[in-house]
Short mmCIF file of C-alpha atoms and ligand atoms in Angstrom, two decimals:
data_model
loop_
_atom_site.label_atom_id
_atom_site.label_comp_id
_atom_site.label_asym_id
_atom_site.label_seq_id
_atom_site.Cartn_x
_atom_site.Cartn_y
_atom_site.Cartn_z
CA MET A 1 -207.47 -122.43 74.39
CA SER A 2 -205.79 -125.16 74.46
CA GLY A 3 -209.22 -127.30 75.55
CA ASN A 4 -210.59 -126.30 71.69
CA ALA A 5 -208.15 -128.11 70.01
CA GLY A 6 -210.63 -130.78 68.84
CA LEU A 7 -212.75 -128.11 67.33
CA PHE A 8 -210.60 -128.11 63.72
CA GLU A 9 -212.45 -131.66 63.57
CA LEU A 10 -216.08 -130.41 63.12
CA THR A 11 -218.34 -129.16 60.66
CA ALA A 12 -218.90 -125.88 60.00
CA HIS A 13 -222.71 -126.64 60.80
CA GLU A 14 -221.94 -128.30 64.15
CA LEU A 15 -218.97 -125.39 64.08
CA SER A 16 -221.69 -123.09 63.92
CA GLY A 17 -223.98 -124.28 67.11
CA LEU A 18 -221.55 -123.63 69.23
CA LEU A 19 -220.58 -120.16 68.30
CA ALA A 20 -224.54 -119.58 67.57
CA SER A 21 -224.47 -120.65 71.57
CA GLY A 22 -221.88 -119.02 72.67
CA GLU A 23 -219.97 -122.27 73.63
CA VAL A 24 -217.17 -120.95 71.56
CA SER A 25 -216.14 -117.62 69.64
CA ALA A 26 -215.20 -117.50 66.83
CA ARG A 27 -210.90 -115.99 67.69
CA GLU A 28 -211.34 -120.04 69.77
CA ALA A 29 -212.16 -121.79 66.45
CA LEU A 30 -209.60 -119.89 64.71
CA ALA A 31 -206.96 -120.71 67.00
CA ALA A 32 -207.68 -124.29 66.98
CA VAL A 33 -207.92 -124.45 63.64
CA TYR A 34 -204.13 -122.81 63.27
CA GLU A 35 -203.02 -125.03 65.35
CA ARG A 36 -203.69 -128.10 63.61
CA ILE A 37 -201.81 -125.86 60.78
CA ASP A 38 -198.83 -125.72 62.85
CA GLU A 39 -198.93 -129.01 63.92
CA VAL A 40 -199.98 -130.46 60.05
CA GLU A 41 -199.11 -127.79 56.95
CA GLU A 42 -195.05 -128.81 57.05
CA GLU A 43 -196.47 -132.14 55.81
CA VAL A 44 -199.45 -131.29 53.60
CA HIS A 45 -198.68 -128.12 51.95
CA ALA A 46 -202.41 -127.02 51.34
CA TYR A 47 -202.13 -123.33 51.82
CA LEU A 48 -200.08 -121.31 49.85
CA LEU A 49 -200.32 -118.01 52.31
CA LEU A 50 -201.88 -118.11 55.61
CA THR A 51 -203.67 -114.52 56.49
CA ARG A 52 -203.93 -115.13 60.02
CA GLU A 53 -204.13 -111.12 60.75
CA VAL A 54 -206.92 -110.84 57.98
CA ALA A 55 -208.77 -113.95 59.74
CA GLU A 56 -208.02 -112.43 63.46
CA ALA A 57 -210.06 -109.20 62.56
CA GLN A 58 -212.50 -111.05 61.00
CA ALA A 59 -213.34 -112.86 64.29
CA ARG A 60 -212.79 -110.10 66.36
CA GLU A 61 -215.34 -108.70 64.25
CA ILE A 62 -217.84 -111.12 64.19
CA ASP A 63 -217.61 -112.01 68.18
CA GLU A 64 -218.21 -108.29 69.08
CA ARG A 65 -220.78 -108.33 66.99
CA ARG A 66 -222.56 -111.53 68.40
CA ALA A 67 -221.94 -109.80 71.74
CA ARG A 68 -223.73 -106.85 70.62
CA LYS A 69 -226.71 -109.66 69.72
CA ASP A 70 -226.24 -108.53 65.63
CA ARG A 71 -228.21 -110.94 63.87
CA LEU A 72 -225.75 -112.43 62.27
CA PRO A 73 -225.44 -115.15 59.12
CA PRO A 74 -225.38 -118.88 60.21
CA LEU A 75 -221.97 -119.25 58.68
CA ALA A 76 -220.44 -116.56 60.95
CA GLY A 77 -217.56 -117.32 62.45
CA VAL A 78 -217.06 -120.41 60.75
CA PRO A 79 -213.13 -121.00 59.14
CA LEU A 80 -212.55 -121.04 55.43
CA ALA A 81 -210.21 -121.79 53.12
CA ILE A 82 -209.77 -120.28 50.10
CA LYS A 83 -208.50 -121.02 46.62
CA ASP A 84 -205.43 -119.15 45.07
CA ILE A 85 -207.03 -118.28 42.32
CA TYR A 86 -210.16 -115.86 43.51
CA CYS A 87 -208.68 -112.47 43.41
CA THR A 88 -209.35 -111.15 47.28
CA LYS A 89 -209.25 -107.76 47.87
CA GLY A 90 -205.19 -106.97 49.16
CA LEU A 91 -204.49 -110.37 49.49
CA GLU A 92 -201.57 -111.92 46.96
CA THR A 93 -203.67 -114.11 44.53
CA THR A 94 -201.16 -115.93 42.08
CA CYS A 95 -203.43 -119.25 41.34
CA GLY A 96 -200.66 -121.55 41.26
CA SER A 97 -198.02 -119.66 38.70
CA ARG A 98 -194.98 -117.81 39.30
CA ILE A 99 -196.17 -114.67 36.64
CA LEU A 100 -198.50 -113.58 39.18
CA LYS A 101 -196.05 -113.65 41.83
CA GLY A 102 -196.65 -110.59 43.84
CA PHE A 103 -200.54 -110.01 42.06
CA VAL A 104 -201.83 -108.16 44.84
CA PRO A 105 -205.19 -107.39 43.34
CA PRO A 106 -207.57 -104.19 44.06
CA TYR A 107 -210.64 -106.47 44.34
CA ASP A 108 -212.72 -109.54 45.47
CA ALA A 109 -214.39 -111.05 43.77
CA ASP A 110 -218.08 -111.36 43.58
CA VAL A 111 -218.36 -115.01 45.77
CA VAL A 112 -215.69 -113.48 47.98
CA GLU A 113 -217.67 -111.00 48.56
CA ARG A 114 -219.99 -112.89 49.51
CA CYS A 115 -218.10 -114.97 51.80
CA ARG A 116 -217.23 -111.84 53.57
CA ARG A 117 -221.00 -110.23 54.07
CA ALA A 118 -221.29 -114.32 55.56
CA GLY A 119 -219.58 -113.41 58.71
CA LEU A 120 -216.63 -116.84 57.54
CA VAL A 121 -213.07 -116.05 58.62
CA PHE A 122 -210.67 -116.22 55.55
CA VAL A 123 -208.11 -118.48 56.53
CA GLY A 124 -205.93 -118.29 53.86
CA LYS A 125 -205.03 -119.21 50.15
CA THR A 126 -204.91 -122.79 49.35
CA ASN A 127 -202.58 -124.51 46.69
CA MET A 128 -203.49 -125.36 43.02
CA ASP A 129 -202.48 -126.98 39.29
CA GLU A 130 -200.92 -123.53 37.87
CA PHE A 131 -203.66 -121.53 36.66
CA ALA A 132 -206.05 -124.71 37.31
CA MET A 133 -204.54 -127.00 35.11
CA GLY A 134 -203.94 -130.70 36.12
CA SER A 135 -205.28 -133.95 38.18
CA SER A 136 -202.96 -133.68 41.35
CA THR A 137 -202.29 -130.78 42.11
CA GLU A 138 -197.97 -131.05 41.37
CA ASN A 139 -198.65 -128.83 38.61
CA SER A 140 -198.09 -125.89 40.71
CA ALA A 141 -194.88 -123.20 40.77
CA PHE A 142 -194.09 -123.31 44.73
CA GLY A 143 -194.42 -127.12 45.19
CA ALA A 144 -197.24 -130.51 45.19
CA THR A 145 -199.96 -131.11 48.03
CA ARG A 146 -200.05 -134.29 49.57
CA ASN A 147 -202.48 -135.82 50.54
CA PRO A 148 -203.63 -136.38 54.19
CA TRP A 149 -204.87 -139.33 53.75
CA ASP A 150 -201.81 -141.16 52.59
CA LEU A 151 -198.45 -138.86 52.29
CA ASP A 152 -196.67 -140.41 49.15
CA ARG A 153 -199.96 -139.70 47.35
CA VAL A 154 -201.72 -136.96 45.74
CA PRO A 155 -205.18 -134.81 47.10
CA GLY A 156 -206.06 -134.50 42.74
CA GLY A 157 -206.59 -131.22 41.56
CA SER A 158 -206.83 -128.97 40.55
CA SER A 159 -208.19 -128.05 43.89
CA GLY A 160 -205.57 -129.88 46.05
CA GLY A 161 -205.06 -127.56 48.05
CA SER A 162 -208.63 -126.76 48.92
CA ALA A 163 -209.58 -131.10 49.31
CA ALA A 164 -206.30 -131.69 51.85
CA ALA A 165 -206.88 -128.34 53.78
CA THR A 166 -210.29 -129.57 54.44
CA ALA A 167 -210.13 -133.39 54.49
CA GLY A 168 -206.43 -132.98 56.84
CA SER A 169 -209.14 -130.15 59.37
CA GLU A 170 -206.56 -127.00 58.25
CA ALA A 171 -209.94 -125.58 57.63
CA ILE A 172 -213.66 -126.27 58.30
CA LEU A 173 -214.84 -125.60 54.42
CA ALA A 174 -213.24 -124.21 52.04
CA MET A 175 -213.90 -123.66 47.78
CA GLY A 176 -213.17 -124.73 44.21
CA THR A 177 -213.29 -123.62 41.25
CA ASP A 178 -214.15 -126.75 38.22
CA THR A 179 -213.28 -126.90 34.83
CA GLY A 180 -213.17 -130.30 33.60
CA GLY A 181 -213.18 -132.32 37.63
CA SER A 182 -211.35 -130.39 39.88
CA ILE A 183 -213.50 -129.51 43.06
CA ARG A 184 -214.88 -133.45 42.15
CA GLN A 185 -211.45 -135.45 41.65
CA PRO A 186 -209.30 -134.08 44.48
CA ALA A 187 -213.08 -134.58 46.37
CA SER A 188 -212.92 -137.83 46.11
CA PHE A 189 -209.02 -138.44 46.22
CA CYS A 190 -209.24 -136.96 49.52
CA GLY A 191 -212.88 -138.02 51.41
CA VAL A 192 -214.50 -134.71 51.02
CA VAL A 193 -217.66 -133.27 49.48
CA GLY A 194 -217.43 -131.26 46.65
CA LEU A 195 -220.21 -129.87 43.96
CA LYS A 196 -219.37 -127.82 40.78
CA PRO A 197 -222.78 -126.30 39.96
CA THR A 198 -224.78 -125.64 36.99
CA TYR A 199 -222.79 -123.04 34.46
CA GLY A 200 -223.47 -119.93 35.25
CA ARG A 201 -225.44 -120.38 38.56
CA VAL A 202 -222.64 -118.99 41.22
CA SER A 203 -220.28 -115.91 39.03
CA ARG A 204 -216.95 -116.11 37.85
CA TYR A 205 -216.55 -112.58 38.46
CA GLY A 206 -213.20 -112.62 40.26
CA VAL A 207 -212.13 -115.78 39.71
CA ILE A 208 -208.92 -115.97 37.71
CA ALA A 209 -210.01 -117.48 33.44
CA PHE A 210 -208.39 -121.46 32.89
CA ALA A 211 -211.70 -121.94 30.09
CA SER A 212 -214.80 -119.95 30.39
CA SER A 213 -217.41 -121.61 28.39
CA LEU A 214 -216.10 -124.71 31.56
CA ASP A 215 -215.00 -123.10 34.79
CA GLN A 216 -217.25 -123.18 37.83
CA VAL A 217 -216.95 -121.71 41.29
CA GLY A 218 -218.00 -124.85 44.28
CA PRO A 219 -218.40 -125.75 47.61
CA ILE A 220 -216.01 -128.79 49.06
CA THR A 221 -216.71 -128.95 52.50
CA LYS A 222 -216.51 -131.93 54.74
CA ASP A 223 -220.41 -132.81 54.66
CA VAL A 224 -223.84 -132.64 52.33
CA ARG A 225 -224.74 -129.99 55.28
CA ASP A 226 -222.21 -127.98 54.54
CA CYS A 227 -222.28 -128.31 51.15
CA ALA A 228 -226.08 -126.36 50.54
CA LEU A 229 -225.42 -124.34 53.42
CA MET A 230 -222.33 -122.80 51.26
CA MET A 231 -224.05 -122.95 48.20
CA ASN A 232 -226.71 -120.42 50.34
CA VAL A 233 -223.68 -118.10 50.35
CA LEU A 234 -222.51 -118.77 47.20
CA ALA A 235 -225.00 -119.22 44.54
CA GLY A 236 -226.68 -115.82 42.80
CA HIS A 237 -227.67 -113.73 40.09
CA ASP A 238 -224.49 -110.78 39.21
CA PRO A 239 -224.47 -108.87 37.12
CA ARG A 240 -220.84 -108.59 36.33
CA ASP A 241 -220.54 -111.94 35.19
CA SER A 242 -222.39 -112.18 31.58
CA THR A 243 -222.90 -115.72 32.27
CA SER A 244 -224.69 -115.78 35.71
CA ILE A 245 -227.99 -116.61 35.33
CA ASP A 246 -230.80 -114.94 36.69
CA ALA A 247 -232.72 -117.14 38.63
CA PRO A 248 -234.01 -117.12 42.56
CA THR A 249 -231.45 -118.92 45.02
CA PRO A 250 -233.33 -121.71 46.85
CA ASP A 251 -232.60 -122.75 50.00
CA TYR A 252 -230.57 -125.77 49.57
CA THR A 253 -230.64 -126.69 53.88
CA GLU A 254 -234.25 -127.66 52.57
CA ALA A 255 -233.22 -130.04 50.15
CA LEU A 256 -231.61 -132.04 53.14
CA LEU A 257 -234.22 -135.32 53.46
CA PRO A 258 -232.85 -138.80 54.66
CA GLU A 259 -234.91 -140.02 51.86
CA VAL A 260 -235.28 -140.67 47.69
CA ASN A 261 -237.94 -142.30 47.23
CA GLY A 262 -239.66 -142.51 43.88
CA LEU A 263 -236.16 -140.80 42.40
CA ARG A 264 -234.87 -142.19 39.21
CA LEU A 265 -231.14 -142.83 38.94
CA GLY A 266 -229.18 -144.08 35.85
CA LEU A 267 -225.91 -145.51 36.91
CA VAL A 268 -223.92 -144.04 33.58
CA LYS A 269 -221.59 -146.84 31.79
CA GLU A 270 -219.95 -144.26 30.45
CA PHE A 271 -218.68 -143.21 34.03
CA MET A 272 -217.69 -146.67 34.53
CA GLU A 273 -215.36 -147.63 31.78
CA TYR A 274 -213.42 -145.26 28.98
CA GLN A 275 -213.08 -146.83 25.59
CA GLY A 276 -213.53 -150.57 27.21
CA ARG A 277 -211.59 -150.37 30.30
CA GLY A 278 -213.10 -150.24 33.36
CA VAL A 279 -211.94 -147.84 36.53
CA ASP A 280 -210.47 -150.07 39.15
CA ALA A 281 -212.14 -153.57 40.54
CA GLU A 282 -212.34 -151.49 44.38
CA VAL A 283 -213.90 -148.42 42.42
CA ALA A 284 -216.34 -149.84 40.95
CA ASP A 285 -217.68 -152.38 43.97
CA ALA A 286 -217.93 -149.25 45.39
CA ILE A 287 -220.28 -147.58 43.20
CA ARG A 288 -222.25 -150.80 42.49
CA ALA A 289 -222.91 -151.01 46.13
CA ALA A 290 -223.85 -147.67 45.96
CA MET A 291 -226.28 -148.43 44.00
CA ASP A 292 -227.79 -151.36 45.98
CA ARG A 293 -227.82 -148.60 48.98
CA PHE A 294 -229.80 -146.36 46.93
CA ARG A 295 -232.52 -148.84 45.99
CA GLU A 296 -232.85 -149.78 49.81
CA LEU A 297 -233.08 -145.52 50.12
CA GLY A 298 -236.71 -145.94 47.73
CA ALA A 299 -234.54 -145.07 44.34
CA GLU A 300 -235.60 -146.79 41.62
CA CYS A 301 -232.12 -147.81 39.63
CA ASP A 302 -231.15 -148.86 36.21
CA GLU A 303 -228.27 -147.89 34.11
CA VAL A 304 -227.80 -146.05 30.94
CA SER A 305 -224.80 -145.50 28.26
CA LEU A 306 -224.15 -141.84 26.87
CA PRO A 307 -222.10 -142.90 23.61
CA HIS A 308 -220.72 -139.62 23.19
CA LEU A 309 -219.78 -139.26 26.62
CA ASN A 310 -216.23 -141.30 24.62
CA TYR A 311 -215.47 -138.13 22.86
CA SER A 312 -215.44 -135.60 26.28
CA ILE A 313 -211.05 -135.56 26.72
CA PRO A 314 -210.54 -135.10 22.90
CA VAL A 315 -212.86 -132.40 23.37
CA TYR A 316 -211.53 -131.16 26.19
CA TYR A 317 -208.15 -130.61 25.03
CA ILE A 318 -208.94 -128.60 21.88
CA ILE A 319 -211.43 -126.56 23.69
CA ALA A 320 -210.30 -125.92 26.97
CA PRO A 321 -206.70 -125.14 25.37
CA ALA A 322 -208.42 -122.80 22.97
CA GLU A 323 -210.12 -120.63 25.51
CA ALA A 324 -206.41 -120.79 28.05
CA SER A 325 -205.05 -119.48 24.74
CA SER A 326 -207.07 -116.39 24.95
CA ASN A 327 -207.60 -116.26 28.33
CA LEU A 328 -203.48 -116.49 29.22
CA ALA A 329 -202.97 -113.49 26.24
CA ARG A 330 -203.22 -110.84 29.16
CA TYR A 331 -199.87 -112.28 30.76
CA ASP A 332 -196.69 -110.39 29.37
CA GLY A 333 -195.47 -108.79 32.02
CA VAL A 334 -197.24 -105.52 31.51
CA GLN A 335 -200.03 -105.47 33.80
CA TYR A 336 -199.75 -107.82 36.46
CA GLY A 337 -197.30 -109.70 38.87
CA HIS A 338 -193.94 -111.28 37.70
CA ARG A 339 -192.02 -109.23 34.34
CA SER A 340 -188.64 -110.23 33.19
CA PRO A 341 -185.39 -107.94 33.39
CA GLU A 342 -185.89 -105.65 29.77
CA ASP A 343 -181.61 -104.73 29.67
CA GLY A 344 -182.23 -104.65 26.71
CA ALA A 345 -183.91 -106.05 25.51
CA ASP A 346 -187.59 -104.77 23.33
CA ILE A 347 -190.42 -105.28 24.60
CA ILE A 348 -191.24 -108.74 22.55
CA GLU A 349 -188.25 -110.23 24.24
CA MET A 350 -190.14 -108.85 27.63
CA TYR A 351 -193.28 -110.58 26.52
CA SER A 352 -191.65 -113.28 25.48
CA ARG A 353 -188.67 -113.35 28.04
CA THR A 354 -191.28 -112.72 30.96
CA ARG A 355 -194.18 -115.93 29.90
CA ASP A 356 -190.86 -117.91 29.35
CA GLU A 357 -189.78 -117.56 32.88
CA GLY A 358 -193.15 -116.87 34.21
CA PHE A 359 -195.30 -120.35 33.04
CA GLY A 360 -194.71 -123.50 33.49
CA ALA A 361 -194.53 -127.02 31.63
CA GLU A 362 -198.29 -127.63 31.09
CA VAL A 363 -199.25 -124.14 30.61
CA LYS A 364 -196.85 -123.50 28.21
CA ARG A 365 -198.70 -126.92 26.33
CA ARG A 366 -202.14 -126.05 26.91
CA ILE A 367 -201.35 -122.31 25.61
CA MET A 368 -199.20 -123.73 22.25
CA LEU A 369 -201.88 -127.10 21.65
CA GLY A 370 -204.74 -123.60 21.59
CA THR A 371 -203.45 -121.50 19.69
CA TYR A 372 -202.89 -123.83 17.23
CA ALA A 373 -206.24 -125.58 17.16
CA LEU A 374 -208.04 -122.18 16.83
CA SER A 375 -204.95 -120.96 13.81
CA ALA A 376 -206.45 -119.82 10.57
CA GLY A 377 -206.84 -123.19 8.41
CA TYR A 378 -207.52 -124.99 11.48
CA TYR A 379 -210.52 -123.56 13.19
CA ASP A 380 -213.03 -125.28 11.73
CA ALA A 381 -210.75 -128.74 11.43
CA TYR A 382 -209.86 -128.37 15.33
CA TYR A 383 -212.59 -125.51 17.79
CA LEU A 384 -215.30 -126.28 15.53
CA LYS A 385 -215.60 -129.48 15.27
CA ALA A 386 -215.15 -129.97 19.30
CA SER A 387 -218.29 -127.72 19.74
CA GLN A 388 -220.39 -130.06 17.80
CA VAL A 389 -218.97 -133.22 19.15
CA ARG A 390 -220.27 -130.97 22.82
CA ARG A 391 -223.22 -130.55 21.20
CA LEU A 392 -224.09 -133.87 20.99
CA ILE A 393 -222.26 -135.14 24.87
CA ARG A 394 -225.02 -132.41 26.20
CA ARG A 395 -228.16 -134.03 23.42
CA ASP A 396 -227.22 -137.22 25.34
CA PHE A 397 -227.53 -136.21 28.88
CA ASP A 398 -230.67 -133.90 27.96
CA ARG A 399 -232.41 -137.59 26.76
CA ALA A 400 -230.62 -139.49 29.65
CA PHE A 401 -232.73 -137.08 32.05
CA GLU A 402 -235.98 -137.42 30.28
CA ARG A 403 -235.94 -141.35 31.57
CA PHE A 404 -233.91 -140.88 35.24
CA ASP A 405 -233.63 -137.42 37.39
CA VAL A 406 -230.06 -138.10 38.78
CA LEU A 407 -227.15 -140.10 37.34
CA VAL A 408 -224.24 -141.77 39.00
CA GLY A 409 -220.71 -143.12 38.49
CA ALA A 410 -217.14 -143.31 39.46
CA THR A 411 -215.81 -139.63 40.36
CA SER A 412 -212.55 -140.59 39.37
CA PRO A 413 -211.74 -144.08 37.99
CA THR A 414 -208.66 -144.95 40.40
CA VAL A 415 -208.58 -143.64 44.18
CA ALA A 416 -205.76 -141.12 44.81
CA PHE A 417 -202.70 -142.01 43.16
CA ARG A 418 -198.56 -141.25 43.96
CA LEU A 419 -196.91 -138.12 43.62
CA GLY A 420 -194.72 -138.53 40.66
CA GLU A 421 -196.53 -141.06 38.83
CA LYS A 422 -198.34 -139.51 36.53
CA THR A 423 -196.16 -136.68 36.02
CA ASP A 424 -194.31 -137.61 32.53
CA ASP A 425 -197.00 -138.54 31.28
CA PRO A 426 -199.75 -136.23 30.44
CA LEU A 427 -202.24 -138.04 28.88
CA ALA A 428 -202.67 -140.77 31.92
CA MET A 429 -202.86 -137.54 33.99
CA TYR A 430 -205.68 -136.28 31.46
CA LEU A 431 -207.50 -139.75 32.75
CA SER A 432 -207.93 -138.71 35.87
CA ASP A 433 -211.23 -136.17 35.34
CA VAL A 434 -212.15 -138.69 32.32
CA CYS A 435 -215.86 -139.36 34.01
CA THR A 436 -216.46 -135.56 35.31
CA ILE A 437 -215.00 -134.27 32.06
CA PRO A 438 -218.49 -134.47 30.55
CA VAL A 439 -220.25 -133.00 33.00
CA ASN A 440 -218.88 -129.63 32.39
CA MET A 441 -219.24 -129.51 28.65
CA GLY A 442 -222.99 -129.58 29.83
CA GLY A 443 -222.54 -127.23 31.91
CA LEU A 444 -224.31 -129.29 34.86
CA PRO A 445 -224.03 -130.02 38.54
CA GLY A 446 -222.03 -132.78 39.62
CA LEU A 447 -221.29 -133.63 43.31
CA SER A 448 -218.86 -136.50 44.21
CA ILE A 449 -219.50 -137.90 47.77
CA PRO A 450 -217.20 -140.67 49.55
CA CYS A 451 -219.07 -143.82 48.97
CA GLY A 452 -216.12 -146.18 50.84
CA PHE A 453 -213.01 -146.84 51.03
CA SER A 454 -210.08 -148.80 48.71
CA ALA A 455 -208.20 -151.99 51.13
CA GLU A 456 -205.25 -149.65 51.34
CA GLY A 457 -207.77 -147.08 53.56
CA LEU A 458 -208.14 -143.70 50.38
CA PRO A 459 -211.19 -142.68 50.05
CA ILE A 460 -213.54 -143.56 46.64
CA GLY A 461 -216.07 -140.91 45.69
CA LEU A 462 -219.40 -141.39 43.82
CA GLN A 463 -220.68 -139.01 41.40
CA LEU A 464 -223.88 -137.80 41.52
CA VAL A 465 -224.97 -135.51 38.20
CA GLY A 466 -227.83 -133.61 37.38
CA LYS A 467 -230.59 -131.38 34.94
CA PRO A 468 -229.69 -128.03 34.47
CA LEU A 469 -230.11 -126.17 38.12
CA ALA A 470 -230.75 -129.29 40.04
CA GLU A 471 -228.66 -128.94 42.48
CA GLU A 472 -230.61 -129.29 45.68
CA THR A 473 -231.74 -133.30 43.73
CA LEU A 474 -228.72 -134.15 44.32
CA LEU A 475 -227.67 -132.50 47.70
CA ARG A 476 -231.39 -134.79 48.83
CA ALA A 477 -229.74 -137.47 47.39
CA ALA A 478 -226.37 -137.13 48.72
CA TYR A 479 -227.56 -136.39 51.85
CA ALA A 480 -230.16 -140.02 52.40
CA PHE A 481 -226.84 -141.30 50.67
CA GLU A 482 -224.88 -140.05 53.80
CA GLN A 483 -227.26 -140.07 56.46
CA SER A 484 -227.44 -144.10 56.25
CA THR A 485 -223.26 -144.34 56.19
CA ASP A 486 -220.66 -143.46 57.77
CA TYR A 487 -217.94 -142.12 55.53
CA GLN A 488 -218.17 -138.62 55.88
CA ARG A 489 -217.20 -139.09 59.58
CA ARG A 490 -214.16 -140.64 59.67
CA ARG A 491 -211.26 -137.91 59.40
CA ALA A 492 -207.08 -138.39 57.78
CA HIS A 493 -205.03 -137.52 60.85
CA PRO A 494 -201.35 -136.88 58.96
CA ILE A 495 -199.61 -136.65 61.90
CA GLU A 496 -200.06 -140.46 63.12
CA GLU A 497 -199.54 -141.13 58.65
CA ARG A 498 -196.55 -139.20 58.75
CA ALA A 499 -195.62 -140.39 62.40
CA GLY A 500 -195.80 -144.61 60.86
CA ARG A 501 -194.51 -143.33 57.56
CA ARG A 502 -191.40 -142.70 59.80
CA SER A 503 -191.27 -145.67 61.30
CA ALA A 504 -191.66 -147.97 58.19
CA VAL A 505 -188.38 -147.38 57.61
CA GLY A 506 -187.69 -149.00 54.45
CA ARG A 507 -191.12 -149.66 53.36
CA ALA A 508 -191.72 -149.96 49.51
N1 LIG B 1 -207.43 -131.96 35.34
C1 LIG B 1 -208.10 -131.06 34.21
C2 LIG B 1 -207.27 -130.05 33.52
O1 LIG B 1 -206.10 -130.47 33.69
C3 LIG B 1 -209.67 -130.25 35.18
C4 LIG B 1 -209.03 -128.78 35.30
C5 LIG B 1 -209.72 -128.08 36.14
O2 LIG B 1 -211.28 -128.71 36.16
N2 LIG B 1 -209.37 -126.58 36.55
O3 LIG B 1 -207.50 -129.16 32.83
#
């Protein structure tokens, strides 16, 4: 087994080739990933739960089926990390919250069922900001995740565990969710590929709800081909989700062409600055260099302004908390997870103690904001107004898509920031998603791909945004770009990073 140690650094399509040819067994691949986890997880803390027994049984079954010469799906035997927001039958699901501690779902989310059918092997449940509220994974009730590129920095959030697991080779690929940037922003901070599909393209059935009109499921992977392969698994109609789109699903790998001839790319001004303040210079430089690269690859590039995007953050922080306050009303100590002791308390006191002890500060802040915004007399002034502005944001996108096939900009205004740097300043934290939130407002597909590194060696993400259901266009553009660079081939090395940190005594 020891000869397979490097297997954990492979992409899913590389590994699936070795699995299909019989050079490597699913059990060996899994053992290599767990060896890696044993080495680095203590530093990175990407996982809330490791599901070794389940994974070993899944891997064994794949190996047996392969030995019987069964026809297996392309990703059969590939180790997958699952954000702890997905209901997984028989496996504890906490959503990063104390209030769901001990909750074992009796059913699988639609996408989890799809992953099982695809033969993916479940390594574990990944850490996340509580109820997916956050941009750094520091809001997890169970401790922060660290960025495998620099252990003093955040991996982004809320899907920080999934992004760190993928970037640190503690999984071959992962799943996240994205309400305002939670797939793309951590993918950007961790130097991996993250796709938020069109709202409704992937089922939300069994995904713990945050803001239902914005939430969407998607893959976090080491490269673009893996992203396409994972979309083949995840996408599709689900009658159990009333917002699920009933449209045929393509083979996303067919979009992977090495050129973008004639593709019209628009660099969005508002993805490069917010209220007059530009994104970090290193980020801006990398994005502009990426535009030049696209030009060389045959794309037509121009700039465009979508002025209503300037309202995205205020609109989001009305709509998302309003929906969250309603979705989170169900956690009352009766139906799920944690219940505070009732000694002498009546039911109202039990509810309020449970919620007071069970929810963290950010979740409480959002529940209060949302309840206020929805209350009688304020609804028109806040929620209704925000919904109207949201419509204007979508209209800006629709107009821009008359001239462009893909809109481009930064994924996040900065590279990964330091742990603790923004925890005392929620508004500064909220600005991490200034470039990603508008895309959720419009229900559009958005993809983040590595497009360079800062002087300190931290990954920079490029965001590509498409028309509804134009995931293939995004994958095509991202693939052509990726093939012309080597950013996605670099891997984070948390062990060396840790050793460096220990030896750099007295480093500021
Ligand atoms: N960071 C944003 C928030 O805190 C978005 C989170 C998400 O996409 N789930 O709400």
